[in-house]
Coordinates of C-alpha atoms in Angstrom, one line a residue:
M1 CA 15.0 3.7 -32.6
D2 CA 14.9 7.4 -31.6
Y3 CA 15.6 7.9 -28.0
S4 CA 13.4 11.0 -27.9
I5 CA 10.2 10.4 -26.0
K6 CA 7.7 13.2 -26.2
N7 CA 4.3 11.7 -25.2
I8 CA 3.9 9.3 -22.3
C9 CA 0.6 7.5 -21.5
C10 CA 0.0 5.7 -18.2
I11 CA -2.9 3.2 -18.1
G12 CA -4.1 3.2 -14.5
A13 CA -4.6 6.3 -12.2
G14 CA -4.2 4.5 -8.9
Y15 CA -1.6 4.5 -6.1
V16 CA 1.3 3.7 -8.5
G17 CA 0.3 5.4 -11.7
G18 CA -0.9 8.7 -10.3
P19 CA 2.1 9.6 -8.1
S20 CA 4.7 8.1 -10.5
M21 CA 3.5 10.1 -13.5
A22 CA 3.1 13.2 -11.4
V23 CA 6.8 13.1 -10.4
I24 CA 7.9 12.3 -14.0
A25 CA 5.9 15.3 -15.2
D26 CA 7.4 17.5 -12.5
K27 CA 11.0 16.5 -13.4
C28 CA 10.6 16.2 -17.2
T29 CA 8.6 19.3 -18.0
N30 CA 9.3 18.9 -21.7
K31 CA 7.3 15.7 -21.9
N32 CA 3.5 15.4 -22.0
I33 CA 2.1 12.9 -19.5
N34 CA -1.4 11.5 -19.9
V35 CA -2.8 9.3 -17.2
V36 CA -5.9 7.4 -18.3
D37 CA -8.4 5.3 -16.4
L38 CA -11.8 3.9 -17.2
N39 CA -13.0 4.9 -13.7
K40 CA -14.5 8.3 -14.4
E41 CA -15.1 9.0 -10.7
R42 CA -11.4 8.6 -10.0
I43 CA -10.4 10.8 -12.9
D44 CA -12.8 13.5 -11.8
L45 CA -11.2 13.5 -8.4
W46 CA -7.7 13.8 -10.0
N47 CA -9.1 16.8 -11.9
S48 CA -10.9 18.3 -8.8
S49 CA -10.3 22.0 -8.2
N50 CA -10.1 21.2 -4.5
L51 CA -6.7 19.4 -4.2
S52 CA -7.8 18.0 -0.8
N53 CA -10.2 15.8 -2.9
L54 CA -7.5 13.9 -4.7
P55 CA -8.2 10.1 -4.7
I56 CA -4.8 9.4 -3.1
Y57 CA -3.3 11.1 0.0
E58 CA 0.5 11.3 -0.1
P59 CA 2.6 14.1 1.5
G60 CA 3.8 16.4 -1.3
L61 CA 1.5 15.0 -4.0
K62 CA -1.0 17.8 -4.2
E63 CA 1.8 20.4 -4.5
I64 CA 3.1 18.6 -7.6
I65 CA -0.5 18.3 -9.0
K66 CA -0.9 22.0 -8.5
R67 CA 2.3 22.8 -10.4
R68 CA 1.9 20.4 -13.4
R69 CA -1.8 19.5 -13.9
G70 CA -3.1 21.1 -17.1
K71 CA 0.5 22.0 -18.3
N72 CA 2.2 18.7 -19.0
L73 CA 0.2 16.4 -16.7
F74 CA -3.3 15.4 -17.7
F75 CA -5.9 12.9 -16.3
S76 CA -8.7 11.6 -18.6
T77 CA -10.8 8.6 -19.6
E78 CA -9.6 9.0 -23.3
V79 CA -7.8 5.7 -23.5
K80 CA -7.8 5.3 -27.3
K81 CA -6.6 8.8 -28.1
N82 CA -3.7 8.8 -25.6
I83 CA -2.5 5.4 -26.5
A84 CA -2.4 6.3 -30.1
E85 CA -0.4 9.4 -29.4
A86 CA 2.1 7.8 -27.0
D87 CA 5.7 7.0 -27.6
M88 CA 5.9 5.2 -24.3
I89 CA 3.1 3.5 -22.4
F90 CA 3.2 2.5 -18.7
I91 CA 0.9 -0.3 -17.5
S92 CA 0.0 0.6 -13.9
V93 CA -3.3 -1.3 -13.5
N94 CA -4.6 -3.2 -10.5
T95 CA -3.2 -6.8 -10.2
P96 CA -5.2 -8.4 -7.4
T97 CA -5.0 -12.0 -6.2
K98 CA -7.3 -14.4 -8.0
I99 CA -10.4 -15.3 -6.1
K100 CA -11.5 -18.2 -8.3
G101 CA -10.1 -20.6 -10.9
I102 CA -6.6 -22.0 -11.1
G103 CA -4.4 -20.5 -8.5
A104 CA -7.3 -18.9 -6.6
G105 CA -6.0 -17.3 -3.3
E106 CA -2.4 -17.2 -4.5
A107 CA -1.9 -16.4 -8.1
I108 CA -2.1 -12.8 -9.4
D109 CA -5.1 -12.0 -11.6
L110 CA -3.8 -10.6 -14.9
K111 CA -7.1 -9.7 -16.4
W112 CA -6.5 -5.9 -16.3
V113 CA -2.9 -6.4 -17.6
E114 CA -4.3 -8.4 -20.5
A115 CA -7.1 -5.9 -21.2
S116 CA -4.5 -3.1 -21.2
S117 CA -2.3 -5.0 -23.6
R118 CA -5.2 -5.6 -26.0
Q119 CA -6.0 -1.9 -25.9
I120 CA -2.4 -1.0 -26.7
S121 CA -2.3 -3.5 -29.6
R122 CA -5.5 -2.1 -30.9
Y123 CA -4.7 1.7 -30.7
A124 CA -1.0 2.2 -30.6
K125 CA 0.8 3.5 -33.7
G126 CA 4.3 3.0 -35.0
K127 CA 7.1 2.2 -32.5
T128 CA 5.9 2.0 -28.9
I129 CA 7.7 1.2 -25.7
V130 CA 5.5 -0.7 -23.3
V131 CA 6.6 -0.5 -19.7
E132 CA 5.3 -2.9 -17.0
K133 CA 4.9 -0.8 -13.8
S134 CA 2.4 -2.9 -12.0
T135 CA 3.7 -5.6 -9.7
L136 CA 3.6 -8.8 -11.8
P137 CA 4.6 -12.4 -11.6
V138 CA 7.8 -13.5 -13.4
R139 CA 7.4 -14.0 -17.2
T140 CA 4.3 -11.7 -17.5
A141 CA 6.2 -9.8 -20.1
E142 CA 5.9 -13.0 -22.2
T143 CA 2.1 -12.7 -22.0
I144 CA 2.1 -9.0 -22.9
K145 CA 4.5 -9.6 -25.8
S146 CA 2.4 -12.5 -27.1
I147 CA -0.7 -10.3 -27.2
L148 CA 1.0 -7.4 -28.8
N149 CA 2.8 -9.4 -31.4
S150 CA -0.2 -11.4 -32.4
T151 CA -2.1 -8.3 -33.4
I152 CA 0.6 -6.4 -35.2
T153 CA -0.9 -5.3 -38.6
K154 CA -0.3 -2.7 -41.1
N155 CA -3.1 -0.3 -40.3
K156 CA -4.5 1.6 -43.2
N157 CA -4.5 4.8 -41.3
Q158 CA -0.8 4.5 -40.3
S159 CA 2.2 5.3 -42.3
E160 CA 4.3 2.7 -40.5
S161 CA 3.7 -0.7 -39.0
Q162 CA 3.3 -1.3 -35.3
E163 CA 6.4 -2.3 -33.4
F164 CA 6.5 -2.9 -29.6
F165 CA 9.4 -3.0 -27.1
I166 CA 8.6 -4.5 -23.7
L167 CA 10.4 -3.3 -20.5
S168 CA 9.9 -4.1 -16.9
N169 CA 10.3 -1.1 -14.5
P170 CA 8.8 -2.2 -11.1
E171 CA 8.0 0.4 -8.5
F172 CA 9.6 0.3 -5.1
L173 CA 7.3 2.7 -3.3
A174 CA 6.3 2.8 0.3
E175 CA 3.0 4.5 0.7
G176 CA 3.2 7.5 3.0
T177 CA 6.7 8.3 1.5
A178 CA 5.9 7.6 -2.1
I179 CA 6.9 11.1 -3.4
N180 CA 10.2 11.1 -1.7
D181 CA 10.8 7.5 -2.8
L182 CA 10.2 8.6 -6.4
E183 CA 12.3 11.7 -6.2
N184 CA 15.1 10.1 -4.2
P185 CA 14.9 6.3 -4.9
D186 CA 17.3 3.7 -3.6
R187 CA 17.5 2.3 -7.2
I188 CA 15.7 2.3 -10.5
L189 CA 15.4 -1.1 -12.1
I190 CA 14.9 -1.5 -15.8
G191 CA 14.6 -4.9 -17.4
G192 CA 14.4 -5.5 -21.1
E193 CA 15.9 -7.0 -24.2
D194 CA 16.2 -4.0 -26.5
D195 CA 19.1 -1.7 -25.7
D196 CA 17.5 1.3 -27.4
A197 CA 14.2 1.0 -25.5
I198 CA 16.1 0.6 -22.2
K199 CA 18.1 3.7 -23.0
A200 CA 15.0 5.7 -23.8
L201 CA 13.5 4.9 -20.3
E202 CA 16.9 5.4 -18.7
N203 CA 17.1 8.9 -20.2
I204 CA 13.9 9.9 -18.5
Y205 CA 15.0 8.8 -15.1
S206 CA 18.5 10.2 -15.5
T207 CA 17.0 13.7 -15.6
W208 CA 16.9 13.7 -11.8
I209 CA 18.5 10.4 -10.7
N210 CA 22.2 9.6 -10.6
Q211 CA 23.3 7.1 -13.2
D212 CA 24.8 4.7 -10.6
K213 CA 21.3 4.2 -9.1
I214 CA 19.9 2.9 -12.4
I215 CA 20.2 -0.9 -12.6
K216 CA 19.7 -2.7 -16.0
T217 CA 18.8 -6.4 -16.1
D218 CA 17.0 -8.9 -18.2
L219 CA 13.2 -8.9 -18.1
W220 CA 12.7 -11.9 -15.9
S221 CA 15.2 -10.8 -13.3
A222 CA 13.5 -7.4 -13.0
E223 CA 10.0 -9.0 -12.6
L224 CA 11.2 -11.4 -10.0
S225 CA 13.2 -8.8 -8.1
K226 CA 10.1 -6.9 -7.1
L227 CA 8.4 -10.0 -5.7
I228 CA 11.5 -10.9 -3.7
A229 CA 12.1 -7.4 -2.4
N230 CA 8.5 -7.3 -0.9
A231 CA 8.8 -10.8 0.4
F232 CA 12.1 -10.0 2.3
L233 CA 10.6 -6.9 3.8
A234 CA 7.5 -8.7 4.9
Q235 CA 9.6 -11.5 6.3
R236 CA 11.4 -9.0 8.6
I237 CA 8.1 -7.7 9.9
S238 CA 6.8 -11.2 10.7
S239 CA 10.1 -12.1 12.3
I240 CA 10.2 -9.1 14.7
N241 CA 6.5 -9.5 15.5
S242 CA 7.0 -13.1 16.5
I243 CA 9.7 -11.9 18.9
S244 CA 7.4 -9.2 20.3
A245 CA 5.2 -12.0 21.8
L246 CA 8.3 -13.6 23.3
C247 CA 9.3 -10.3 24.9
E248 CA 5.9 -9.8 26.5
V249 CA 6.1 -13.2 28.4
T250 CA 9.8 -13.0 29.3
G251 CA 10.0 -9.4 30.6
A252 CA 12.1 -8.1 27.7
D253 CA 11.4 -5.0 25.6
I254 CA 11.1 -5.4 21.9
K255 CA 12.4 -1.9 21.2
E256 CA 15.6 -2.6 23.1
V257 CA 16.0 -5.9 21.3
A258 CA 15.4 -4.4 17.9
N259 CA 17.9 -1.6 18.6
A260 CA 20.5 -4.1 19.7
I261 CA 20.2 -6.4 16.7
G262 CA 19.8 -3.5 14.3
K263 CA 23.3 -2.3 15.2
D264 CA 24.6 -5.4 13.4
T265 CA 25.5 -4.1 10.0
R266 CA 24.6 -7.5 8.5
I267 CA 21.1 -7.0 9.8
G268 CA 20.5 -3.3 9.7
E269 CA 18.0 -1.1 11.6
F270 CA 15.1 -0.9 9.1
F271 CA 11.8 -2.8 9.3
L272 CA 12.4 -3.9 12.9
N273 CA 9.5 -2.0 14.4
S274 CA 7.0 -4.4 15.9
G275 CA 3.4 -3.7 15.2
P276 CA 0.0 -5.3 14.4
G277 CA 1.3 -6.8 11.1
F278 CA 2.1 -5.7 7.6
G279 CA -0.6 -4.3 5.3
G280 CA -0.8 -2.5 2.0
S281 CA -1.5 -3.8 -1.5
C282 CA 1.7 -5.7 -2.2
F283 CA 3.2 -7.6 0.7
K284 CA 0.6 -10.3 1.1
K285 CA -0.3 -10.4 -2.6
D286 CA 3.3 -10.8 -3.7
I287 CA 4.2 -13.5 -1.1
L288 CA 1.1 -15.5 -2.1
N289 CA 2.1 -15.2 -5.7
L290 CA 5.7 -16.3 -4.8
V291 CA 4.1 -19.3 -3.0
Y292 CA 2.1 -20.1 -6.1
I293 CA 5.1 -19.9 -8.4
C294 CA 7.2 -22.1 -6.1
K295 CA 4.5 -24.7 -6.0
Y296 CA 4.1 -24.5 -9.8
Y297 CA 7.8 -25.5 -10.2
G298 CA 7.6 -28.1 -7.5
L299 CA 9.6 -26.1 -4.8
Y300 CA 7.2 -27.0 -2.0
E301 CA 9.7 -26.4 0.9
T302 CA 10.3 -22.9 -0.4
A303 CA 6.6 -22.3 -0.8
N304 CA 5.9 -23.5 2.8
Y305 CA 8.7 -21.2 4.1
W306 CA 7.1 -18.1 2.6
Q307 CA 3.5 -19.2 3.5
N308 CA 4.6 -19.1 7.1
V309 CA 5.5 -15.4 6.8
I310 CA 1.8 -14.8 6.1
E311 CA 0.7 -17.1 8.8
I312 CA 2.7 -15.2 11.4
N313 CA 1.2 -12.0 10.2
N314 CA -2.4 -13.4 10.6
W315 CA -1.5 -14.8 14.0
Q316 CA -0.2 -11.4 15.2
Q317 CA -3.5 -9.7 14.4
K318 CA -5.5 -12.4 16.1
R319 CA -3.1 -12.3 19.1
I320 CA -3.7 -8.6 19.5
S321 CA -7.5 -9.0 19.4
N322 CA -7.2 -11.7 22.1
V323 CA -5.0 -9.5 24.3
I324 CA -7.6 -6.7 24.2
I325 CA -10.4 -9.1 25.1
N326 CA -8.5 -10.8 27.9
K327 CA -7.4 -7.5 29.5
L328 CA -11.0 -6.2 29.4
F329 CA -12.1 -9.0 31.7
G330 CA -12.5 -11.6 29.0
T331 CA -15.4 -10.0 27.1
V332 CA -16.0 -6.9 25.0
V333 CA -19.8 -7.5 24.6
G334 CA -21.5 -4.1 24.6
K335 CA -18.2 -2.2 25.5
K336 CA -17.3 0.9 23.5
L337 CA -13.7 0.8 22.2
S338 CA -12.0 3.7 20.5
I339 CA -10.1 2.6 17.4
L340 CA -7.4 5.2 16.5
G341 CA -6.2 4.7 12.9
F342 CA -7.6 2.5 10.1
S343 CA -5.2 3.0 7.3
F344 CA -2.4 0.4 7.1
K345 CA 0.2 3.0 8.0
K346 CA 0.5 6.7 8.6
N347 CA 0.5 9.3 5.8
T348 CA -1.7 7.3 3.5
N349 CA -5.5 6.8 3.0
D350 CA -4.9 3.3 1.7
T351 CA -6.6 0.6 3.8
R352 CA -5.8 -2.4 1.6
E353 CA -4.9 -5.4 3.8
S354 CA -4.7 -3.0 6.8
P355 CA -4.2 -4.9 10.1
A356 CA -7.0 -2.7 11.5
I357 CA -9.6 -4.5 9.3
K358 CA -9.0 -7.9 10.8
I359 CA -8.6 -6.6 14.4
C360 CA -11.8 -4.6 14.1
K361 CA -13.7 -7.5 12.6
N362 CA -12.5 -9.8 15.4
L363 CA -13.7 -7.3 18.1
I364 CA -17.0 -6.7 16.3
E365 CA -17.6 -10.5 16.2
E366 CA -17.0 -10.5 19.9
G367 CA -19.8 -7.9 20.4
A368 CA -17.8 -4.7 20.7
K369 CA -19.1 -1.2 19.8
L370 CA -16.3 0.5 17.9
N371 CA -15.8 4.3 17.5
I372 CA -13.3 4.5 14.6
Y373 CA -11.3 7.6 13.9
D374 CA -8.7 8.0 11.1
P375 CA -7.7 11.5 9.8
Q376 CA -7.6 10.4 6.1
V377 CA -9.9 7.3 5.7
M378 CA -13.5 8.1 4.9
P379 CA -16.5 6.2 6.5
K380 CA -17.6 4.7 3.2
I381 CA -14.2 3.0 2.9
I382 CA -14.4 1.6 6.4
E383 CA -17.9 0.4 5.7
R384 CA -16.6 -1.4 2.6
D385 CA -13.7 -3.0 4.3
L386 CA -15.6 -4.2 7.4
N387 CA -18.5 -5.3 5.1
L388 CA -20.8 -3.8 7.7
K389 CA -23.0 -0.6 7.6
E390 CA -22.1 2.2 9.9
S391 CA -24.5 2.6 12.9
I392 CA -26.1 6.0 13.4
E393 CA -26.3 5.3 17.1
F394 CA -25.2 2.3 19.1
D395 CA -28.0 -0.1 20.3
S396 CA -27.2 -0.6 23.9
S397 CA -29.8 -3.4 24.2
S398 CA -28.1 -5.5 21.5
E399 CA -25.1 -7.8 22.0
L400 CA -24.2 -7.5 18.4
G401 CA -21.0 -5.7 17.4
E402 CA -21.3 -2.3 15.7
W403 CA -19.2 0.6 14.5
K404 CA -19.5 4.2 13.8
F405 CA -17.2 6.9 12.6
A406 CA -15.8 9.5 14.9
S407 CA -14.6 13.0 13.7
S408 CA -11.8 13.3 16.3
I409 CA -9.8 11.4 18.8
Y410 CA -11.8 12.9 21.6
E411 CA -15.2 12.1 20.1
S412 CA -14.1 8.5 19.7
A413 CA -13.2 8.3 23.4
I414 CA -16.7 9.2 24.8
D415 CA -17.8 6.5 27.2
S416 CA -15.1 4.3 25.9
D417 CA -13.3 1.5 27.9
A418 CA -10.1 1.6 25.8
L419 CA -8.1 3.5 23.3
I420 CA -6.6 1.1 20.7
F421 CA -3.8 2.6 18.5
L422 CA -3.7 0.7 15.2
T423 CA -2.0 3.3 13.0
E424 CA 1.0 5.5 13.9
W425 CA -0.4 8.9 12.8
D426 CA 1.7 11.7 14.3
E427 CA -1.3 13.4 15.9
F428 CA -1.7 10.4 18.2
K429 CA 1.5 11.4 19.9
F430 CA 0.1 14.7 21.1
I431 CA -3.0 13.8 23.1
N432 CA -4.5 15.9 26.0
W433 CA -4.6 13.0 28.5
K434 CA -6.6 15.0 31.1
K435 CA -9.3 15.8 28.5
I436 CA -9.5 12.4 27.0
S437 CA -9.5 10.6 30.4
E438 CA -12.5 12.6 31.5
K439 CA -14.5 11.2 28.6
M440 CA -13.8 7.6 29.3
R441 CA -15.2 4.9 31.6
D442 CA -13.1 3.4 34.4
P443 CA -11.1 1.2 34.5
K444 CA -9.7 2.7 31.2
W445 CA -7.1 1.1 29.0
I446 CA -4.6 2.0 26.3
F447 CA -3.6 -0.7 23.8
D448 CA -0.6 0.6 21.9
T449 CA 0.1 -1.7 18.9
R450 CA 2.5 0.8 17.3
S451 CA 4.8 1.7 20.2
I452 CA 3.7 5.3 19.9
S453 CA 5.4 7.3 22.6
I454 CA 2.8 7.2 25.4
S455 CA 3.3 10.0 27.8
K456 CA 3.8 9.2 31.5
E457 CA 1.0 11.7 32.0
A458 CA -1.4 9.1 30.7
Q459 CA -0.6 6.8 33.5
A460 CA -1.0 9.7 36.0
Y461 CA -4.7 10.0 34.8
G462 CA -5.4 6.4 35.7
F463 CA -4.8 4.6 32.4
N464 CA -3.8 0.9 32.3
I465 CA -1.3 0.6 29.5
W466 CA -0.4 -2.3 27.3
V467 CA 2.4 -1.7 24.7
I468 CA 3.2 -4.3 22.1
G469 CA 6.4 -6.2 22.8
E470 CA 6.8 -4.9 26.4
G471 CA 7.2 -7.4 29.1
K472 CA 6.8 -4.8 31.9
N473 CA 4.5 -1.9 32.6
L474 CA 5.7 1.7 31.8
P475 CA 7.5 3.3 34.7

């Protein structure tokens, strides 16, 4: 087939589709990129004249949108039209974990992938390359192919029959650095069966990516590689977090341990930062799906191994909640606690599976009054994640837990017993300790779950300090 791709359609304007297509549009200005989504509110935000209102916060994203939107990058709800005009279609829809039916709690729900495949089969014309971009279980391409092939017909309005070529092109993005990950990737993985289709996608990426970074495999290896990559990264986080607890009771320092073992080139230095646990849309979901696949094929020992990675993650969040309660004299009923950070990591507004959710829920269940501040997460998102309406004012006569949103670090600290760092936002490293200490109630605490560099000045203003993985107090 012709390698020339002029029109690209991406179904799904979320955390993968939006940034991925923005970068392709920025690097391939001779191609028209249409991002479609049935969520009109989301599309309206992508088209907002105020670039601060984009539905996704990623450093560098709004600058690309400003350069390319309306030129060769378009966002709309016109699914039918843009599928019909596309030479290549990316499927970047949500793939949540099933909540009911066979595989509930473990298997990935493919309803949106199936719906997208049916739309493509209905509206696509001529030869079309269909690219899996969403994180999917192995052999999902077989499902997509089956749907597309079962509906191929000679359309009266088309001069040529439909023909589809399926590729797997999983994303390896870290939120908060997604634009850099797209512009300077470790690798690009393309899985497929048709050499011409693979070459067509390869030509797009080779516009700005060195050829030696483009890996070509079969479909099934590409699909499975994404799940395994996320599983291995999550495993490292759970491993170092399990050791943080050991450091705290033995007098060791997790940062020193991580530095020492990271110097071993067989291990490496990355993903050895202890914290409150992994979050984001993929790690937990992909491991659960890996567990499901292993069980399906009777590999129960393998399934149990990966299940324990998730159990350690859950345990770490519960452990941190218990540390806070125990340090605050065994109870947080009626106490005001300042929660600093709600997104699952800095430089993103994504809260999916954020450790902050479970820790905040635990503290609220214990009767705490939480002042929550995050520079990018809106109150309505926190309300959704906690499944609890925001309080206008705290009811001091009630022993029930509550929360309200604070507009700054300093507002969150008013009459608070503790500052609890749950996200490593850069602004949290530059706090006026004198100013914040005057707003808090004695004895005041800092609980640093992210090993943010706490100034010695904080201790000078009377703070008691607990840092994750430290077996001794700060000097």
